[in-house]
């Protein structure tokens, strides 16, 4: 579904992506792990078009998307939820998702002329809020939500674009244990219910080992290993460079 070939990117001579080759298969739940500065977020930036590569190619469903703008890539189906929740804090939960939903519908219908369009948009908004257990909080301002619920709201806004691949950058960062459990539940349910191809960056190894089907390990811009939780947990190179002997 997503294939990266020989991808390279450096800043001032320091590689954040070095000869990256990987394939993401439809319906997979994949984690990218590694120490701070390994290049994980930069890889997401390259995939989603926020930075330009130095060399290499990125293919999505057989199409070369290398160098395309972020909004074009998102419209094709690669949608990103940001490390810091990208919401409108002074608007209600409902309006945050409604505005994002409009951006989807206006591409396919003349929603100003079609009397049914706003009904469809509201139904779409309701469906997303219910699936993410935010419907009961729809009248709250986004700023009134807990940190965990704000990040779930950010995912809700990403889902309005009907993604084929969802990119999650540290979805549990800064959360309490209970909030982390809620986020893990959301990720698992979205994957199970919609067979949503998901690629996520995470530092909490209990979460990674608990839900990821495939794990890729990045160190200094390179993918040094990939495999199942058991394979990564017992990989000597990964233990030496990242996990340590306690895992």
mmCIF file with all atom_site columns, N, CA and C in Angstrom, residues 88-136:
data_model
loop_
_atom_site.group_PDB
_atom_site.id
_atom_site.type_symbol
_atom_site.label_atom_id
_atom_site.label_alt_id
_atom_site.label_comp_id
_atom_site.label_asym_id
_atom_site.label_entity_id
_atom_site.label_seq_id
_atom_site.pdbx_PDB_ins_code
_atom_site.Cartn_x
_atom_site.Cartn_y
_atom_site.Cartn_z
_atom_site.occupancy
_atom_site.B_iso_or_equiv
_atom_site.pdbx_formal_charge
_atom_site.auth_seq_id
_atom_site.auth_comp_id
_atom_site.auth_asym_id
_atom_site.auth_atom_id
_atom_site.pdbx_PDB_model_num
ATOM 1   N N  . UNK A 1 88  ? -8.938  23.400 17.428 1.00 0.00 ? 88  UNK A N  1
ATOM 2   C CA . UNK A 1 88  ? -9.368  24.780 17.657 1.00 0.00 ? 88  UNK A CA 1
ATOM 3   C C  . UNK A 1 88  ? -9.884  24.863 19.091 1.00 0.00 ? 88  UNK A C  1
ATOM 4   N N  . UNK A 1 89  ? -9.067  25.354 20.030 1.00 0.00 ? 89  UNK A N  1
ATOM 5   C CA . UNK A 1 89  ? -9.403  25.248 21.452 1.00 0.00 ? 89  UNK A CA 1
ATOM 6   C C  . UNK A 1 89  ? -10.650 26.006 21.878 1.00 0.00 ? 89  UNK A C  1
ATOM 7   N N  . UNK A 1 90  ? -10.984 27.099 21.185 1.00 0.00 ? 90  UNK A N  1
ATOM 8   C CA . UNK A 1 90  ? -12.131 27.911 21.596 1.00 0.00 ? 90  UNK A CA 1
ATOM 9   C C  . UNK A 1 90  ? -13.441 27.462 20.966 1.00 0.00 ? 90  UNK A C  1
ATOM 10  N N  . UNK A 1 91  ? -13.392 26.464 20.099 1.00 0.00 ? 91  UNK A N  1
ATOM 11  C CA . UNK A 1 91  ? -14.604 25.926 19.478 1.00 0.00 ? 91  UNK A CA 1
ATOM 12  C C  . UNK A 1 91  ? -15.025 24.643 20.193 1.00 0.00 ? 91  UNK A C  1
ATOM 13  N N  . UNK A 1 92  ? -16.289 24.283 20.032 1.00 0.00 ? 92  UNK A N  1
ATOM 14  C CA . UNK A 1 92  ? -16.769 23.061 20.668 1.00 0.00 ? 92  UNK A CA 1
ATOM 15  C C  . UNK A 1 92  ? -16.155 21.830 20.001 1.00 0.00 ? 92  UNK A C  1
ATOM 16  N N  . UNK A 1 93  ? -16.220 20.734 20.720 1.00 0.00 ? 93  UNK A N  1
ATOM 17  C CA . UNK A 1 93  ? -15.765 19.460 20.171 1.00 0.00 ? 93  UNK A CA 1
ATOM 18  C C  . UNK A 1 93  ? -16.496 19.173 18.863 1.00 0.00 ? 93  UNK A C  1
ATOM 19  N N  . UNK A 1 94  ? -17.812 19.397 18.878 1.00 0.00 ? 94  UNK A N  1
ATOM 20  C CA . UNK A 1 94  ? -18.624 19.116 17.693 1.00 0.00 ? 94  UNK A CA 1
ATOM 21  C C  . UNK A 1 94  ? -18.183 19.971 16.513 1.00 0.00 ? 94  UNK A C  1
ATOM 22  N N  . UNK A 1 95  ? -17.987 21.271 16.759 1.00 0.00 ? 95  UNK A N  1
ATOM 23  C CA . UNK A 1 95  ? -17.631 22.168 15.658 1.00 0.00 ? 95  UNK A CA 1
ATOM 24  C C  . UNK A 1 95  ? -16.242 21.872 15.107 1.00 0.00 ? 95  UNK A C  1
ATOM 25  N N  . UNK A 1 96  ? -15.324 21.427 15.964 1.00 0.00 ? 96  UNK A N  1
ATOM 26  C CA . UNK A 1 96  ? -14.007 21.025 15.472 1.00 0.00 ? 96  UNK A CA 1
ATOM 27  C C  . UNK A 1 96  ? -14.133 19.934 14.419 1.00 0.00 ? 96  UNK A C  1
ATOM 28  N N  . UNK A 1 97  ? -14.931 18.922 14.726 1.00 0.00 ? 97  UNK A N  1
ATOM 29  C CA . UNK A 1 97  ? -15.077 17.796 13.802 1.00 0.00 ? 97  UNK A CA 1
ATOM 30  C C  . UNK A 1 97  ? -15.953 18.177 12.615 1.00 0.00 ? 97  UNK A C  1
ATOM 31  N N  . UNK A 1 98  ? -16.957 19.022 12.856 1.00 0.00 ? 98  UNK A N  1
ATOM 32  C CA . UNK A 1 98  ? -17.839 19.468 11.775 1.00 0.00 ? 98  UNK A CA 1
ATOM 33  C C  . UNK A 1 98  ? -17.053 20.222 10.703 1.00 0.00 ? 98  UNK A C  1
ATOM 34  N N  . UNK A 1 99  ? -16.212 21.153 11.132 1.00 0.00 ? 99  UNK A N  1
ATOM 35  C CA . UNK A 1 99  ? -15.417 21.934 10.178 1.00 0.00 ? 99  UNK A CA 1
ATOM 36  C C  . UNK A 1 99  ? -14.496 21.015 9.376  1.00 0.00 ? 99  UNK A C  1
ATOM 37  N N  . UNK A 1 100 ? -13.889 20.050 10.063 1.00 0.00 ? 100 UNK A N  1
ATOM 38  C CA . UNK A 1 100 ? -13.034 19.099 9.354  1.00 0.00 ? 100 UNK A CA 1
ATOM 39  C C  . UNK A 1 100 ? -13.844 18.255 8.373  1.00 0.00 ? 100 UNK A C  1
ATOM 40  N N  . UNK A 1 101 ? -15.067 17.881 8.752  1.00 0.00 ? 101 UNK A N  1
ATOM 41  C CA . UNK A 1 101 ? -15.931 17.092 7.862  1.00 0.00 ? 101 UNK A CA 1
ATOM 42  C C  . UNK A 1 101 ? -16.293 17.867 6.606  1.00 0.00 ? 101 UNK A C  1
ATOM 43  N N  . UNK A 1 102 ? -16.540 19.154 6.755  1.00 0.00 ? 102 UNK A N  1
ATOM 44  C CA . UNK A 1 102 ? -16.896 19.988 5.602  1.00 0.00 ? 102 UNK A CA 1
ATOM 45  C C  . UNK A 1 102 ? -15.785 19.954 4.557  1.00 0.00 ? 102 UNK A C  1
ATOM 46  N N  . UNK A 1 103 ? -14.535 19.916 5.022  1.00 0.00 ? 103 UNK A N  1
ATOM 47  C CA . UNK A 1 103 ? -13.414 19.900 4.076  1.00 0.00 ? 103 UNK A CA 1
ATOM 48  C C  . UNK A 1 103 ? -13.429 18.645 3.217  1.00 0.00 ? 103 UNK A C  1
ATOM 49  N N  . UNK A 1 104 ? -14.003 17.556 3.738  1.00 0.00 ? 104 UNK A N  1
ATOM 50  C CA . UNK A 1 104 ? -14.135 16.338 2.940  1.00 0.00 ? 104 UNK A CA 1
ATOM 51  C C  . UNK A 1 104 ? -15.280 16.461 1.953  1.00 0.00 ? 104 UNK A C  1
ATOM 52  N N  . UNK A 1 105 ? -16.451 16.878 2.437  1.00 0.00 ? 105 UNK A N  1
ATOM 53  C CA . UNK A 1 105 ? -17.647 16.871 1.597  1.00 0.00 ? 105 UNK A CA 1
ATOM 54  C C  . UNK A 1 105 ? -17.583 17.908 0.479  1.00 0.00 ? 105 UNK A C  1
ATOM 55  N N  . UNK A 1 106 ? -16.937 19.028 0.722  1.00 0.00 ? 106 UNK A N  1
ATOM 56  C CA . UNK A 1 106 ? -16.927 20.069 -0.309 1.00 0.00 ? 106 UNK A CA 1
ATOM 57  C C  . UNK A 1 106 ? -16.101 19.671 -1.526 1.00 0.00 ? 106 UNK A C  1
ATOM 58  N N  . UNK A 1 107 ? -15.295 18.597 -1.389 1.00 0.00 ? 107 UNK A N  1
ATOM 59  C CA . UNK A 1 107 ? -14.521 18.114 -2.528 1.00 0.00 ? 107 UNK A CA 1
ATOM 60  C C  . UNK A 1 107 ? -15.359 17.257 -3.462 1.00 0.00 ? 107 UNK A C  1
ATOM 61  N N  . UNK A 1 108 ? -16.475 16.717 -2.942 1.00 0.00 ? 108 UNK A N  1
ATOM 62  C CA . UNK A 1 108 ? -17.245 15.775 -3.750 1.00 0.00 ? 108 UNK A CA 1
ATOM 63  C C  . UNK A 1 108 ? -18.622 16.293 -4.140 1.00 0.00 ? 108 UNK A C  1
ATOM 64  N N  . UNK A 1 109 ? -19.123 17.304 -3.439 1.00 0.00 ? 109 UNK A N  1
ATOM 65  C CA . UNK A 1 109 ? -20.444 17.836 -3.757 1.00 0.00 ? 109 UNK A CA 1
ATOM 66  C C  . UNK A 1 109 ? -20.433 19.347 -3.637 1.00 0.00 ? 109 UNK A C  1
ATOM 67  N N  . UNK A 1 110 ? -21.371 19.974 -4.301 1.00 0.00 ? 110 UNK A N  1
ATOM 68  C CA . UNK A 1 110 ? -21.572 21.406 -4.109 1.00 0.00 ? 110 UNK A CA 1
ATOM 69  C C  . UNK A 1 110 ? -22.452 21.576 -2.872 1.00 0.00 ? 110 UNK A C  1
ATOM 70  N N  . UNK A 1 111 ? -21.786 21.564 -1.707 1.00 0.00 ? 111 UNK A N  1
ATOM 71  C CA . UNK A 1 111 ? -22.560 21.481 -0.481 1.00 0.00 ? 111 UNK A CA 1
ATOM 72  C C  . UNK A 1 111 ? -23.349 22.753 -0.187 1.00 0.00 ? 111 UNK A C  1
ATOM 73  N N  . UNK A 1 112 ? -23.037 23.846 -0.848 1.00 0.00 ? 112 UNK A N  1
ATOM 74  C CA . UNK A 1 112 ? -23.836 25.055 -0.665 1.00 0.00 ? 112 UNK A CA 1
ATOM 75  C C  . UNK A 1 112 ? -25.140 24.973 -1.446 1.00 0.00 ? 112 UNK A C  1
ATOM 76  N N  . UNK A 1 113 ? -25.133 24.215 -2.531 1.00 0.00 ? 113 UNK A N  1
ATOM 77  C CA . UNK A 1 113 ? -26.333 24.104 -3.360 1.00 0.00 ? 113 UNK A CA 1
ATOM 78  C C  . UNK A 1 113 ? -27.171 22.880 -3.011 1.00 0.00 ? 113 UNK A C  1
ATOM 79  N N  . UNK A 1 114 ? -26.542 21.857 -2.471 1.00 0.00 ? 114 UNK A N  1
ATOM 80  C CA . UNK A 1 114 ? -27.222 20.593 -2.192 1.00 0.00 ? 114 UNK A CA 1
ATOM 81  C C  . UNK A 1 114 ? -27.855 20.639 -0.803 1.00 0.00 ? 114 UNK A C  1
ATOM 82  N N  . UNK A 1 115 ? -29.180 20.596 -0.746 1.00 0.00 ? 115 UNK A N  1
ATOM 83  C CA . UNK A 1 115 ? -29.883 20.718 0.541  1.00 0.00 ? 115 UNK A CA 1
ATOM 84  C C  . UNK A 1 115 ? -29.623 19.528 1.453  1.00 0.00 ? 115 UNK A C  1
ATOM 85  N N  . UNK A 1 116 ? -29.136 18.421 0.878  1.00 0.00 ? 116 UNK A N  1
ATOM 86  C CA . UNK A 1 116 ? -28.876 17.233 1.684  1.00 0.00 ? 116 UNK A CA 1
ATOM 87  C C  . UNK A 1 116 ? -27.445 17.206 2.238  1.00 0.00 ? 116 UNK A C  1
ATOM 88  N N  . UNK A 1 117 ? -26.596 18.078 1.742  1.00 0.00 ? 117 UNK A N  1
ATOM 89  C CA . UNK A 1 117 ? -25.187 17.982 2.078  1.00 0.00 ? 117 UNK A CA 1
ATOM 90  C C  . UNK A 1 117 ? -24.921 18.204 3.561  1.00 0.00 ? 117 UNK A C  1
ATOM 91  N N  . UNK A 1 118 ? -25.535 19.243 4.139  1.00 0.00 ? 118 UNK A N  1
ATOM 92  C CA . UNK A 1 118 ? -25.293 19.518 5.548  1.00 0.00 ? 118 UNK A CA 1
ATOM 93  C C  . UNK A 1 118 ? -25.825 18.395 6.422  1.00 0.00 ? 118 UNK A C  1
ATOM 94  N N  . UNK A 1 119 ? -26.911 17.761 6.002  1.00 0.00 ? 119 UNK A N  1
ATOM 95  C CA . UNK A 1 119 ? -27.416 16.599 6.733  1.00 0.00 ? 119 UNK A CA 1
ATOM 96  C C  . UNK A 1 119 ? -26.383 15.475 6.702  1.00 0.00 ? 119 UNK A C  1
ATOM 97  N N  . UNK A 1 120 ? -25.795 15.244 5.541  1.00 0.00 ? 120 UNK A N  1
ATOM 98  C CA . UNK A 1 120 ? -24.770 14.213 5.414  1.00 0.00 ? 120 UNK A CA 1
ATOM 99  C C  . UNK A 1 120 ? -23.535 14.547 6.243  1.00 0.00 ? 120 UNK A C  1
ATOM 100 N N  . UNK A 1 121 ? -23.156 15.820 6.231  1.00 0.00 ? 121 UNK A N  1
ATOM 101 C CA . UNK A 1 121 ? -21.991 16.253 6.997  1.00 0.00 ? 121 UNK A CA 1
ATOM 102 C C  . UNK A 1 121 ? -22.218 16.025 8.485  1.00 0.00 ? 121 UNK A C  1
ATOM 103 N N  . UNK A 1 122 ? -23.399 16.376 8.959  1.00 0.00 ? 122 UNK A N  1
ATOM 104 C CA . UNK A 1 122 ? -23.704 16.198 10.387 1.00 0.00 ? 122 UNK A CA 1
ATOM 105 C C  . UNK A 1 122 ? -23.759 14.717 10.756 1.00 0.00 ? 122 UNK A C  1
ATOM 106 N N  . UNK A 1 123 ? -24.302 13.903 9.881  1.00 0.00 ? 123 UNK A N  1
ATOM 107 C CA . UNK A 1 123 ? -24.329 12.460 10.139 1.00 0.00 ? 123 UNK A CA 1
ATOM 108 C C  . UNK A 1 123 ? -22.909 11.899 10.191 1.00 0.00 ? 123 UNK A C  1
ATOM 109 N N  . UNK A 1 124 ? -22.060 12.379 9.292  1.00 0.00 ? 124 UNK A N  1
ATOM 110 C CA . UNK A 1 124 ? -20.656 11.960 9.260  1.00 0.00 ? 124 UNK A CA 1
ATOM 111 C C  . UNK A 1 124 ? -19.959 12.372 10.557 1.00 0.00 ? 124 UNK A C  1
ATOM 112 N N  . UNK A 1 125 ? -20.210 13.603 10.993 1.00 0.00 ? 125 UNK A N  1
ATOM 113 C CA . UNK A 1 125 ? -19.628 14.115 12.233 1.00 0.00 ? 125 UNK A CA 1
ATOM 114 C C  . UNK A 1 125 ? -20.092 13.302 13.429 1.00 0.00 ? 125 UNK A C  1
ATOM 115 N N  . UNK A 1 126 ? -21.398 13.041 13.507 1.00 0.00 ? 126 UNK A N  1
ATOM 116 C CA . UNK A 1 126 ? -21.953 12.252 14.615 1.00 0.00 ? 126 UNK A CA 1
ATOM 117 C C  . UNK A 1 126 ? -21.321 10.864 14.667 1.00 0.00 ? 126 UNK A C  1
ATOM 118 N N  . UNK A 1 127 ? -21.169 10.247 13.510 1.00 0.00 ? 127 UNK A N  1
ATOM 119 C CA . UNK A 1 127 ? -20.627 8.892  13.445 1.00 0.00 ? 127 UNK A CA 1
ATOM 120 C C  . UNK A 1 127 ? -19.207 8.839  14.002 1.00 0.00 ? 127 UNK A C  1
ATOM 121 N N  . UNK A 1 128 ? -18.393 9.816  13.630 1.00 0.00 ? 128 UNK A N  1
ATOM 122 C CA . UNK A 1 128 ? -17.006 9.840  14.099 1.00 0.00 ? 128 UNK A CA 1
ATOM 123 C C  . UNK A 1 128 ? -16.949 10.074 15.603 1.00 0.00 ? 128 UNK A C  1
ATOM 124 N N  . UNK A 1 129 ? -17.729 11.027 16.100 1.00 0.00 ? 129 UNK A N  1
ATOM 125 C CA . UNK A 1 129 ? -17.727 11.317 17.535 1.00 0.00 ? 129 UNK A CA 1
ATOM 126 C C  . UNK A 1 129 ? -18.177 10.112 18.348 1.00 0.00 ? 129 UNK A C  1
ATOM 127 N N  . UNK A 1 130 ? -19.164 9.400  17.848 1.00 0.00 ? 130 UNK A N  1
ATOM 128 C CA . UNK A 1 130 ? -19.653 8.215  18.564 1.00 0.00 ? 130 UNK A CA 1
ATOM 129 C C  . UNK A 1 130 ? -18.614 7.097  18.559 1.00 0.00 ? 130 UNK A C  1
ATOM 130 N N  . UNK A 1 131 ? -17.941 6.916  17.437 1.00 0.00 ? 131 UNK A N  1
ATOM 131 C CA . UNK A 1 131 ? -16.933 5.859  17.354 1.00 0.00 ? 131 UNK A CA 1
ATOM 132 C C  . UNK A 1 131 ? -15.740 6.119  18.263 1.00 0.00 ? 131 UNK A C  1
ATOM 133 N N  . UNK A 1 132 ? -15.472 7.386  18.568 1.00 0.00 ? 132 UNK A N  1
ATOM 134 C CA . UNK A 1 132 ? -14.345 7.727  19.430 1.00 0.00 ? 132 UNK A CA 1
ATOM 135 C C  . UNK A 1 132 ? -14.782 8.111  20.842 1.00 0.00 ? 132 UNK A C  1
ATOM 136 N N  . UNK A 1 133 ? -16.051 7.821  21.168 1.00 0.00 ? 133 UNK A N  1
ATOM 137 C CA . UNK A 1 133 ? -16.593 8.074  22.516 1.00 0.00 ? 133 UNK A CA 1
ATOM 138 C C  . UNK A 1 133 ? -16.481 9.541  22.923 1.00 0.00 ? 133 UNK A C  1
ATOM 139 N N  . UNK A 1 134 ? -16.655 10.438 21.955 1.00 0.00 ? 134 UNK A N  1
ATOM 140 C CA . UNK A 1 134 ? -16.629 11.879 22.229 1.00 0.00 ? 134 UNK A CA 1
ATOM 141 C C  . UNK A 1 134 ? -18.006 12.520 22.100 1.00 0.00 ? 134 UNK A C  1
ATOM 142 N N  . UNK A 1 135 ? -19.005 11.748 21.693 1.00 0.00 ? 135 UNK A N  1
ATOM 143 C CA . UNK A 1 135 ? -20.311 12.345 21.411 1.00 0.00 ? 135 UNK A CA 1
ATOM 144 C C  . UNK A 1 135 ? -20.914 12.987 22.655 1.00 0.00 ? 135 UNK A C  1
ATOM 145 N N  . UNK A 1 136 ? -20.723 12.383 23.816 1.00 0.00 ? 136 UNK A N  1
ATOM 146 C CA . UNK A 1 136 ? -21.281 12.938 25.054 1.00 0.00 ? 136 UNK A CA 1
ATOM 147 C C  . UNK A 1 136 ? -20.580 14.232 25.463 1.00 0.00 ? 136 UNK A C  1
#
